[in-house]
Amino acid sequence: MKSKLLLISIDFTYFLKLNTIYTLKFKKKLTIESNFMSEKFNKIYEQSIKNPESFWQEASNDIFWFKKPSKILNNSNPPFYKWFEDGITNTCYNALDIHIDQGKGDKTALIYDSPITGNKNKYTFKELKVKVSKFAGALKDQGVIKGDRVIIYMPMIPEAVIAMLACARIGAIHSVVFGGFASNELASRIDDSKAKVLVTASCGFEPGRTVEYKPLVDEAVRQANHKIEKMILFQRPGHEVKLNAPIEVNWEEVVSNAKEIDCVEMNSNEFAYILYTSGTTGTPKGIVRDIGGHIVALKWTMKNIYNIDEGDIWWSASDIGWIVGHSYIVYAPLFKGCTTVLFEGKPVGTPDAGAFWKIISDYKVKSLFTAPTAFRAIKKEDPEGKFFSKYDLSKFESLFLAGERADPDTIKWAENLLNVPVIDHWWQTETSWAISSNCTGIEMMKTKYGSACKAVPGYDVKIIKSDQTLAKPNEMGDIVVKLPLPPGTFPTLWNADQRYKENYMSNYEGYYQTYDAGHIDEDGYIWIMSRTDDIINVAGHRLSTGAIEEVLSEHQSVAECAVLGIADKLKGQLPIGLIVLKAGVDKDNETISKECIKMVRDKIGPVAAFKVAIVIKRLPKTRSGKILRGTIRKIADNVDYKMPPTIDDPAILDEIKQDLIDNKILNNG
């Protein structure tokens, strides 16, 4: 054993000597190796932090401008920073037209594959431009002009991408709503955006079932206070529905009568889209994206973070209703001029646990970006990787995971199976691109399991403790980003500047509050440990516990309730409801639980994955009446916790623990 260790030490010293860097102490050698290997990254990162204007000016030269910006950053009105404010460009032009202008129009832009329906198709940049231009003309014919809002409630079909790009082409602001949301959620987004037109389809498909969209949309339109002027509906073959003219019109008909429309010139600081994210209660937050910064940042990320070049095949296995779908199914890959895959399927069940491997093999995918949940599902169904062996993945180079914390076991399982780097990175709807990552296009750094690697160029990430001081390495605290945020992040909220300032920019002056907690280690690696608000993460989907509580409270037998996210091996987190009944209720607990679960599914939708509602005697509270959700969560997750000093009655915690054991949420012992 000693001789082997000595040999390793000699080899390592020789390697360092080759690079004129060496030392005698093994610990010191590791530090030097780490520093040596990250020298290129560190240089670029420091440039982005010390000279952000010059850094992003250089990046901006890589996109098309009708008029290049003369001012890179306007920081005169913090926290409302403006990037490239006098620049003139167009999102759709940068996604499609520019590639045609450069003689690359015959290259494949979009691959559509639906194992559920059996449909497959490929679109070149020229072909996609024609379809987008025609639908842009159709939108114009329906009265849509620059600045109008268009709601898109669509399944994962090419028409959804076409609708998004068509809005961008004429300067309309799209707001894509995930098809899994219930009618009232869609209605709230119609009301807040005051959309002129709603674009939808007759249905979506899930493994083993059809999701009828039209009844959901009809109910949303009925509930909404703001009334849309037109509905454009795409009829899926074999699932046609009746339309109510003249408000409701058929996609194919309006497109057939439309003329192709050129791109309109847009100011860099005008909005490309609104994407709503969950709030605690009430009106959802409308995240907006300014056009110029969005194009610059996302195009930069494709090469620098993901190591994707023109002509590469890229696949983001997400949904266009979420930020990942916006950024990395549609916009970023098309800006870069590579091929993007649109997949209408699931990691398992369409038809089996080899679905992902088939797509990668069939289309020679270079890199995949998905949520850890997807790989946990594959791992659960096929732990030995038997399906993997059936396919040729020789062109596959990397797997990126985000949307929730990737557990080390899943990362190691994927690494061993795929034999490629598996990279956990961290970002948010608010930012639209990664805050921290292993930037493979700049320099591959070592993996630390459980960490999302280092802050990406452009993000000055800090940890602030409860006493408002900056944390030392490995000290826990709130994760914040020093202002200004880089281009492509949200400049404000839709019609809610004050809410933007109060929610995100007020708790720590000069910093954006991420509402994530964690620490940064001595090597600069960021460790995301938990959320600091009540938003839970179910399979990469951010959901509000407060919104679920609001629904449960509407049940006639419920006096009070608490909803919390507990750890789940497959989905990351799952919501459970703890319900305290009103006095004198004679209905049995099981019936009440089932009714509560149905109410949540009806009002929020299946996306909430709400399947557990437990009737208990009382909730643990502070003396001021605040429910101790964090403590309950720790009990449910079977992790150590300290007795809260402000608890009203400590005995309640033992009661809660027994309730969780009795309901098989927590294992006894």
XYZ file of C-alpha atoms in Angstrom:
669
model
C 0.000 0.000 0.000
C 2.820 2.409 0.855
C 4.503 1.830 -2.510
C 1.235 2.576 -4.363
C 0.732 5.805 -2.461
C 4.314 6.801 -3.164
C 3.831 6.106 -6.879
C 0.713 8.287 -6.978
C 2.579 11.092 -5.228
C 5.502 10.875 -7.675
C 3.197 10.878 -10.714
C 1.278 13.836 -9.383
C 4.480 15.794 -8.637
C 5.718 15.078 -12.149
C 2.465 16.429 -13.603
C 2.830 19.610 -11.642
C 6.485 20.002 -12.677
C 5.415 19.831 -16.296
C 3.376 22.944 -15.603
C 6.114 24.536 -13.492
C 3.889 24.259 -10.467
C 4.824 21.894 -7.700
C 5.048 21.479 -3.965
C 5.998 18.770 -1.509
C 2.818 18.622 0.569
C -0.092 16.640 -0.899
C -2.736 19.015 0.478
C -0.912 21.954 -1.013
C -0.590 20.134 -4.323
C -4.376 19.667 -4.533
C -4.895 23.371 -3.929
C -2.400 24.282 -6.630
C -3.982 21.826 -9.057
C -7.417 23.333 -8.382
C -6.100 26.832 -8.905
C -4.244 25.827 -12.038
C -7.229 24.093 -13.538
C -9.564 27.055 -12.913
C -7.181 29.828 -13.995
C -9.022 30.491 -17.282
C -12.427 30.481 -15.627
C -11.292 32.711 -12.775
C -9.884 35.284 -15.213
C -13.121 35.488 -17.182
C -15.216 35.576 -14.017
C -13.184 38.425 -12.533
C -13.538 40.407 -15.749
C -17.329 40.050 -15.588
C -17.472 41.303 -11.997
C -14.860 44.081 -12.165
C -15.773 45.392 -15.622
C -19.342 44.262 -16.329
C -20.006 46.883 -19.000
C -17.021 45.958 -21.141
C -17.681 42.257 -20.569
C -21.278 42.434 -21.754
C -20.503 44.904 -24.517
C -18.204 42.292 -26.007
C -20.924 39.645 -25.664
C -23.462 41.984 -27.287
C -21.343 42.130 -30.449
C -22.337 38.515 -31.077
C -26.020 39.260 -31.711
C -27.888 41.100 -34.457
C -28.846 44.734 -33.843
C -30.804 47.021 -36.125
C -29.018 49.704 -34.105
C -26.182 48.835 -31.745
C -26.458 50.259 -28.231
C -24.244 53.218 -27.390
C -24.880 52.845 -23.646
C -24.336 49.392 -22.153
C -25.632 49.909 -18.591
C -27.849 52.615 -17.117
C -27.477 52.384 -13.332
C -29.018 55.755 -12.508
C -32.168 54.346 -10.863
C -31.331 51.282 -8.740
C -32.653 48.632 -8.437
C -34.130 49.287 -11.893
C -31.069 48.779 -14.054
C -31.224 48.943 -17.845
C -28.914 47.057 -20.188
C -28.343 48.184 -23.789
C -31.170 50.712 -23.407
C -30.819 52.503 -26.767
C -30.193 49.331 -28.774
C -32.748 48.229 -31.404
C -33.186 44.536 -32.197
C -35.768 41.729 -32.477
C -35.923 38.368 -30.703
C -37.314 36.438 -33.659
C -34.774 37.922 -36.061
C -31.964 36.638 -33.836
C -33.624 33.225 -33.583
C -34.395 32.654 -37.273
C -33.729 35.369 -39.864
C -30.069 35.964 -39.030
C -29.185 32.343 -39.762
C -30.930 32.509 -43.124
C -29.089 35.755 -43.913
C -25.827 33.934 -43.160
C -26.615 31.134 -45.616
C -27.611 28.567 -42.992
C -31.343 28.458 -43.702
C -31.321 24.810 -44.782
C -29.905 23.603 -41.460
C -32.314 21.912 -39.043
C -33.617 24.306 -36.406
C -36.259 22.192 -34.638
C -36.854 18.465 -34.207
C -40.271 17.389 -32.922
C -40.763 13.920 -31.503
C -43.919 12.660 -29.829
C -43.780 9.026 -28.724
C -47.334 9.448 -27.401
C -48.819 10.226 -30.839
C -46.104 8.714 -33.010
C -45.589 12.022 -34.826
C -42.128 13.229 -35.789
C -40.993 16.203 -37.825
C -37.999 18.374 -38.604
C -37.990 22.056 -39.533
C -35.146 23.965 -41.131
C -34.596 27.593 -40.222
C -36.238 28.566 -43.547
C -39.252 26.336 -42.958
C -39.695 27.526 -39.388
C -39.419 31.166 -40.467
C -42.232 30.714 -42.999
C -44.527 29.171 -40.395
C -43.674 31.796 -37.796
C -44.107 34.656 -40.288
C -47.498 33.323 -41.376
C -48.744 32.955 -37.808
C -47.438 36.434 -37.045
C -49.637 37.594 -39.911
C -52.564 35.666 -38.439
C -52.066 37.366 -35.072
C -51.981 40.731 -36.791
C -55.200 39.878 -38.630
C -56.806 39.171 -35.231
C -55.923 42.663 -34.060
C -52.658 41.969 -32.226
C -50.179 44.845 -32.364
C -46.839 45.670 -30.761
C -47.122 45.628 -26.966
C -50.304 43.523 -26.817
C -50.280 40.430 -24.633
C -50.970 36.933 -25.950
C -51.634 33.980 -23.628
C -50.285 30.662 -24.971
C -51.831 27.568 -23.352
C -50.425 24.751 -25.435
C -49.045 21.223 -25.253
C -45.504 20.365 -26.355
C -46.071 20.728 -30.094
C -44.278 22.815 -32.745
C -47.200 25.222 -32.893
C -46.374 26.347 -29.351
C -42.867 27.355 -30.433
C -44.273 28.974 -33.562
C -46.720 31.026 -31.490
C -43.962 32.247 -29.157
C -41.696 33.314 -31.997
C -44.586 34.889 -33.916
C -45.364 37.101 -30.934
C -41.719 38.138 -30.796
C -41.749 38.863 -34.521
C -44.472 41.506 -34.269
C -43.505 42.824 -30.839
C -46.376 41.247 -28.898
C -45.657 40.047 -25.358
C -46.399 36.370 -24.897
C -47.274 34.675 -21.647
C -47.037 30.890 -21.804
C -49.131 29.042 -19.229
C -48.355 25.424 -18.435
C -51.140 23.152 -19.602
C -51.253 21.362 -16.226
C -52.687 24.396 -14.483
C -56.355 24.492 -13.581
C -58.851 26.984 -14.978
C -58.643 29.466 -12.116
C -54.849 29.656 -12.480
C -55.216 30.417 -16.176
C -57.922 32.981 -15.379
C -55.664 34.835 -12.948
C -53.011 35.142 -15.648
C -55.537 36.410 -18.165
C -56.608 39.049 -15.673
C -53.123 40.170 -14.707
C -51.740 40.309 -18.246
C -54.954 41.671 -19.775
C -54.299 39.509 -22.786
C -55.963 40.378 -26.082
C -55.690 36.894 -27.626
C -55.466 33.358 -26.228
C -53.748 30.664 -28.292
C -54.508 27.074 -27.362
C -55.043 23.544 -28.682
C -57.906 21.100 -28.518
C -56.009 18.826 -26.138
C -52.744 17.626 -24.693
C -51.608 14.070 -24.073
C -50.257 12.296 -21.022
C -49.325 8.604 -20.870
C -52.620 6.759 -20.915
C -54.911 9.772 -21.005
C -56.011 12.794 -22.988
C -56.164 16.210 -21.338
C -59.031 18.125 -22.886
C -57.915 21.758 -23.068
C -61.049 23.387 -24.418
C -63.248 22.877 -21.305
C -60.419 24.193 -19.100
C -59.963 27.237 -21.307
C -63.707 27.881 -21.519
C -63.966 27.852 -17.731
C -60.955 30.142 -17.379
C -62.428 32.620 -19.841
C -65.706 32.505 -17.912
C -63.951 33.144 -14.581
C -61.667 35.929 -15.799
C -62.782 39.507 -15.229
C -60.780 40.633 -18.239
C -62.297 39.360 -21.464
C -60.093 38.208 -24.321
C -61.014 39.380 -27.801
C -60.009 36.256 -29.742
C -59.143 32.604 -29.176
C -57.018 30.802 -31.766
C -57.268 27.025 -31.384
C -55.107 24.370 -33.003
C -57.124 21.231 -33.727
C -55.129 18.110 -32.952
C -55.961 15.362 -35.459
C -58.683 13.063 -34.186
C -59.472 15.385 -31.273
C -61.263 18.252 -32.974
C -63.618 20.432 -30.941
C -66.434 22.803 -31.829
C -65.554 26.505 -31.913
C -67.818 29.401 -31.078
C -67.457 31.959 -33.856
C -66.562 34.755 -34.243
C -64.471 34.943 -31.036
C -63.004 31.454 -31.432
C -61.138 30.746 -34.675
C -59.314 27.765 -36.151
C -55.499 27.918 -36.347
C -55.276 26.416 -39.850
C -57.903 28.769 -41.244
C -56.364 31.983 -39.943
C -52.906 30.896 -41.064
C -54.079 29.974 -44.575
C -55.497 33.469 -45.033
C -52.518 35.300 -43.519
C -49.540 36.992 -45.162
C -45.969 36.587 -43.992
C -44.864 39.407 -41.678
C -41.381 40.840 -41.269
C -39.788 41.466 -37.883
C -40.570 44.789 -36.234
C -37.787 46.824 -34.686
C -37.886 46.661 -30.888
C -36.147 48.736 -28.253
C -33.819 46.621 -26.154
C -35.732 47.384 -22.946
C -39.178 46.482 -24.266
C -40.553 43.198 -22.969
C -40.319 39.872 -24.765
C -42.584 37.882 -22.451
C -44.282 37.497 -19.076
C -43.831 34.240 -17.205
C -45.812 33.874 -14.021
C -44.275 32.221 -11.003
C -45.995 31.131 -7.836
C -46.512 33.587 -5.045
C -47.730 32.847 -1.543
C -51.331 33.866 -2.115
C -53.217 36.197 -4.390
C -51.873 37.508 -7.683
C -49.014 35.490 -9.161
C -45.778 37.322 -9.911
C -45.327 38.223 -13.560
C -41.632 37.861 -14.357
C -40.780 39.997 -17.408
C -37.809 39.715 -19.754
C -36.292 42.637 -21.628
C -35.438 41.850 -25.226
C -31.824 42.925 -25.707
C -30.367 41.540 -22.497
C -32.285 38.311 -23.000
C -30.760 37.670 -26.427
C -27.218 38.642 -25.394
C -27.135 36.551 -22.218
C -28.811 33.412 -23.537
C -26.687 33.238 -26.664
C -23.567 33.668 -24.508
C -24.601 30.784 -22.248
C -24.865 28.199 -25.012
C -21.154 28.112 -25.703
C -19.754 29.247 -22.383
C -21.896 27.189 -19.977
C -23.066 24.273 -22.115
C -20.274 24.065 -24.721
C -22.787 24.065 -27.580
C -21.830 25.394 -31.010
C -23.674 26.005 -34.252
C -24.735 22.733 -35.788
C -24.757 20.801 -32.503
C -27.890 18.918 -31.427
C -29.235 20.170 -28.110
C -32.096 18.828 -26.046
C -33.803 20.415 -23.085
C -36.330 17.936 -21.694
C -38.719 20.343 -20.036
C -41.982 22.099 -20.883
C -42.433 25.442 -22.587
C -44.680 26.464 -19.682
C -41.627 26.677 -17.418
C -38.576 28.908 -17.619
C -36.314 26.062 -18.744
C -38.555 25.559 -21.750
C -38.529 29.250 -22.587
C -34.792 29.654 -22.316
C -33.464 26.305 -23.495
C -36.050 24.659 -25.703
C -36.831 27.771 -27.707
C -34.667 30.850 -27.389
C -31.055 30.073 -26.478
C -30.472 27.195 -28.934
C -32.114 29.094 -31.800
C -30.100 32.225 -30.999
C -26.980 30.069 -31.207
C -28.021 28.466 -34.467
C -27.962 24.885 -33.230
C -30.722 22.268 -33.454
C -33.191 22.022 -30.576
C -35.355 18.998 -29.744
C -39.012 19.366 -28.743
C -40.134 16.202 -26.955
C -43.768 15.410 -26.192
C -43.205 12.548 -23.798
C -41.995 11.469 -20.388
C -38.766 9.906 -19.083
C -40.714 6.722 -18.305
C -43.946 5.410 -19.737
C -43.549 6.698 -23.317
C -43.116 3.822 -23.814
C -40.537 2.798 -21.219
C -37.515 3.887 -19.175
C -35.413 4.011 -22.350
C -37.301 6.970 -23.835
C -34.492 9.461 -23.174
C -31.807 7.143 -24.532
C -33.809 6.638 -27.732
C -34.063 10.381 -28.380
C -30.359 10.921 -27.700
C -29.481 8.012 -29.993
C -31.919 8.820 -32.831
C -30.883 12.461 -33.156
C -27.225 12.312 -32.039
C -27.847 14.674 -29.133
C -24.664 16.261 -27.775
C -26.054 17.540 -24.464
C -29.230 17.074 -22.455
C -30.678 19.481 -19.904
C -33.431 18.205 -17.622
C -34.608 18.044 -14.008
C -33.179 15.574 -11.477
C -36.716 14.224 -11.098
C -36.525 12.770 -14.588
C -33.431 10.782 -13.770
C -34.813 9.649 -10.435
C -37.808 8.285 -12.332
C -35.566 6.467 -14.815
C -33.417 5.134 -11.985
C -36.502 3.861 -10.157
C -37.806 1.981 -13.223
C -34.475 0.752 -14.557
C -31.853 0.824 -11.785
C -29.500 -1.497 -13.681
C -29.632 0.575 -16.859
C -30.813 -2.311 -19.024
C -32.584 -0.016 -21.491
C -29.467 2.106 -21.838
C -27.496 -0.721 -23.414
C -29.911 -0.876 -26.352
C -28.919 2.507 -27.774
C -25.910 4.245 -29.291
C -24.990 7.289 -27.204
C -21.532 7.779 -28.692
C -22.267 11.426 -29.624
C -23.519 12.301 -26.151
C -21.092 14.465 -24.136
C -22.811 15.968 -21.087
C -25.879 16.001 -18.870
C -27.042 19.155 -17.098
C -29.513 19.054 -14.206
C -31.455 21.968 -12.678
C -34.844 22.930 -11.296
C -34.216 21.411 -7.878
C -31.299 20.125 -5.887
C -29.762 17.063 -7.468
C -29.015 14.439 -4.848
C -25.512 12.931 -5.045
C -26.833 9.374 -5.454
C -28.690 10.285 -8.627
C -25.705 12.188 -10.032
C -23.349 9.272 -9.349
C -25.827 6.804 -10.844
C -26.099 8.899 -14.012
C -22.306 9.341 -14.215
C -21.689 5.612 -13.941
C -24.350 4.827 -16.511
C -23.595 7.524 -19.085
C -19.848 7.904 -18.576
C -20.112 11.652 -19.217
C -19.979 14.688 -16.909
C -23.203 15.193 -14.953
C -23.525 18.808 -13.919
C -25.879 20.152 -11.297
C -26.427 23.863 -11.802
C -28.665 26.420 -10.142
C -30.885 29.146 -11.467
C -34.364 30.608 -11.139
C -37.335 31.799 -13.159
C -36.308 35.306 -12.193
C -32.848 34.985 -13.734
C -33.707 32.942 -16.882
C -30.195 31.459 -16.945
C -27.733 29.857 -14.572
C -26.515 31.644 -11.447
C -23.989 28.893 -10.697
C -22.666 26.080 -12.846
C -19.677 24.184 -14.068
C -19.090 26.249 -17.217
C -17.950 23.486 -19.538
C -17.451 25.801 -22.510
C -14.927 27.853 -20.565
C -13.241 25.229 -18.441
C -14.334 21.999 -16.823
C -13.895 22.127 -13.058
C -13.984 19.288 -10.565
C -17.326 18.047 -9.267
C -18.322 18.403 -5.645
C -21.393 16.255 -5.087
C -24.189 18.296 -3.574
C -22.849 21.599 -4.886
C -23.994 23.552 -7.951
C -20.351 24.492 -8.592
C -19.282 28.166 -8.805
C -21.022 31.422 -9.613
C -21.296 31.958 -13.370
C -19.623 35.053 -14.887
C -21.942 38.009 -14.329
C -23.216 36.911 -10.906
C -21.522 38.246 -7.756
C -22.962 35.760 -5.247
C -22.678 36.313 -1.496
C -23.991 34.705 1.700
C -25.531 37.052 4.262
C -26.217 35.875 7.800
C -29.191 36.764 9.966
C -27.171 39.546 11.606
C -26.826 41.212 8.165
C -23.094 40.460 7.920
C -21.342 38.616 5.124
C -20.718 34.975 5.947
C -17.310 33.382 6.027
C -16.603 30.243 3.989
C -18.935 27.366 4.963
C -21.185 29.604 7.096
C -24.906 29.265 6.363
C -27.075 32.192 5.412
C -29.301 33.728 2.757
C -27.920 33.505 -0.763
C -27.930 36.914 -2.437
C -26.521 38.432 -5.632
C -24.899 41.835 -5.683
C -26.611 44.360 -7.953
C -26.773 45.010 -10.794
C -27.892 41.613 -11.994
C -26.414 40.650 -15.373
C -28.358 40.980 -18.646
C -31.203 38.552 -19.282
C -32.442 38.594 -15.702
C -35.752 40.195 -14.731
C -35.663 44.006 -14.714
C -38.977 44.227 -12.829
C -42.379 42.534 -12.449
C -45.270 43.066 -14.824
C -47.016 46.282 -13.760
C -45.583 45.891 -10.260
C -42.384 47.905 -9.817
C -42.997 48.395 -6.109
C -43.656 44.699 -5.551
C -40.418 43.911 -7.395
C -38.504 46.269 -5.149
C -40.129 45.126 -1.913
C -40.065 41.376 -2.621
C -36.574 41.021 -4.015
C -34.440 44.101 -3.424
C -35.329 45.501 0.013
C -34.201 42.982 2.633
C -30.518 43.385 1.794
C -29.635 46.787 0.362
C -27.723 46.496 -2.886
C -28.489 42.806 -3.287
C -31.048 40.588 -4.990
C -32.514 38.094 -2.521
C -32.815 34.652 -4.079
C -34.869 33.183 -1.216
C -32.513 30.232 -1.198
C -30.272 29.468 1.753
C -26.893 27.792 1.787
C -23.175 28.450 1.974
C -20.085 28.999 -0.164
C -17.055 26.878 0.643
C -13.385 27.823 0.675
C -13.053 26.998 -3.057
C -15.966 29.227 -4.065
C -18.424 26.356 -4.600
C -22.048 27.206 -3.861
C -24.182 24.831 -1.804
C -27.953 25.323 -2.044
C -29.535 23.838 1.057
C -33.129 25.049 1.300
C -35.734 27.663 0.411
C -36.269 30.576 2.736
C -39.911 31.205 1.792
C -42.917 28.925 1.458
C -42.347 27.928 -2.154
C -41.779 24.214 -2.511
C -40.260 22.401 -5.448
C -42.224 19.466 -6.850
C -40.392 17.780 -9.727
C -38.787 21.058 -10.715
C -42.073 22.972 -10.501
C -42.227 25.761 -7.918
C -45.500 25.695 -6.040
C -46.860 27.789 -3.221
C -47.836 26.086 0.028
C -49.836 29.192 0.858
C -51.960 28.776 -2.246
C -52.703 25.153 -1.326
C -53.563 26.203 2.236
C -55.971 28.740 0.851
C -57.839 25.974 -0.994
C -57.905 23.640 2.025
C -59.249 26.418 4.211
C -62.284 26.643 1.954
C -63.476 23.201 3.076
C -66.416 23.610 5.360
C -65.022 21.279 8.012
C -61.484 22.758 8.168
C -60.632 25.179 10.935
C -56.988 25.680 10.093
C -54.273 23.928 8.177
C -50.624 23.883 7.250
C -49.024 22.663 4.020
C -45.376 21.817 3.806
C -43.024 20.207 1.356
C -41.405 17.001 2.556
C -38.438 15.297 0.948
C -39.293 12.765 -1.768
C -36.732 10.557 -3.521
C -38.466 10.845 -6.882
C -39.908 14.358 -7.079
C -37.596 16.240 -4.741
C -40.464 17.480 -2.587
C -44.099 16.565 -2.152
C -46.748 18.686 -0.424
C -48.650 17.275 2.535
C -51.538 18.946 4.297
C -52.092 18.934 8.056
C -55.727 19.720 8.829
C -57.383 20.740 12.077
C -61.163 20.301 12.036
C -63.838 22.533 13.416
C -65.546 21.439 16.595
C -68.614 19.238 16.159
C -67.698 17.868 12.746
C -69.308 14.440 12.403
C -67.902 13.494 9.004
C -65.174 10.843 9.148
C -61.538 11.876 8.688
C -60.920 9.742 5.599
C -63.806 11.365 3.712
C -62.609 14.854 4.630
C -59.065 14.041 3.484
C -60.316 12.778 0.116
C -62.492 15.863 -0.351
C -59.574 18.170 0.454
C -57.294 16.392 -1.999
C -59.917 16.681 -4.735
C -60.373 20.409 -4.042
C -56.659 21.062 -4.493
C -56.511 19.029 -7.705
C -59.573 20.850 -9.070
C -58.393 24.362 -8.202
C -54.614 24.151 -8.625
C -54.312 21.131 -10.861
C -52.506 17.786 -10.945
C -49.193 19.669 -11.151
C -49.424 20.173 -7.374
C -49.037 16.406 -6.831
C -51.163 16.823 -3.702
C -52.111 13.360 -2.462
C -51.803 13.486 1.332
C -54.055 15.363 3.751
C -53.855 14.301 7.415
C -56.385 15.243 10.059
C -54.625 16.170 13.321
C -55.713 17.598 16.682
C -53.628 20.801 16.655
C -50.727 22.556 14.972
C -47.483 23.588 16.693
C -47.257 27.354 16.966
C -45.163 30.113 18.424
C -46.602 32.169 21.197
C -47.480 34.815 18.679
C -49.530 32.293 16.707
C -47.132 31.512 13.861
C -47.265 27.918 12.685
C -43.875 26.220 12.947
C -43.782 24.831 9.413
C -40.015 24.499 9.335
C -39.968 22.371 12.467
C -42.757 20.125 11.156
C -40.832 19.678 7.905
C -37.720 18.580 9.776
C -39.730 16.061 11.786
C -41.302 14.676 8.595
C -37.911 14.482 6.863
C -36.492 12.716 9.941
C -33.653 15.205 10.426
C -32.380 16.770 13.632
C -34.061 19.901 14.876
C -33.825 22.215 17.852
C -36.805 23.007 20.015
C -37.943 26.461 18.878
C -37.534 28.844 21.806
C -40.810 30.582 21.003
C -42.964 27.430 20.856
C -46.224 27.677 22.740
C -46.515 24.006 23.780
C -43.547 21.648 23.166
C -45.734 18.577 23.655
C -47.393 19.215 20.305
C -44.221 18.173 18.458
C -44.457 14.648 19.826
C -48.096 14.564 18.773
C -47.148 15.629 15.241
C -44.439 12.987 15.073
C -46.899 10.261 16.100
C -49.444 11.522 13.537
C -46.808 11.275 10.809
C -45.872 7.750 11.929
C -49.502 6.656 12.035
C -50.038 7.974 8.503
C -46.833 6.326 7.229
C -45.174 9.657 6.439
C -42.428 8.963 8.950
C -40.949 5.593 9.805
C -41.164 4.634 13.479
C -37.773 4.511 15.032
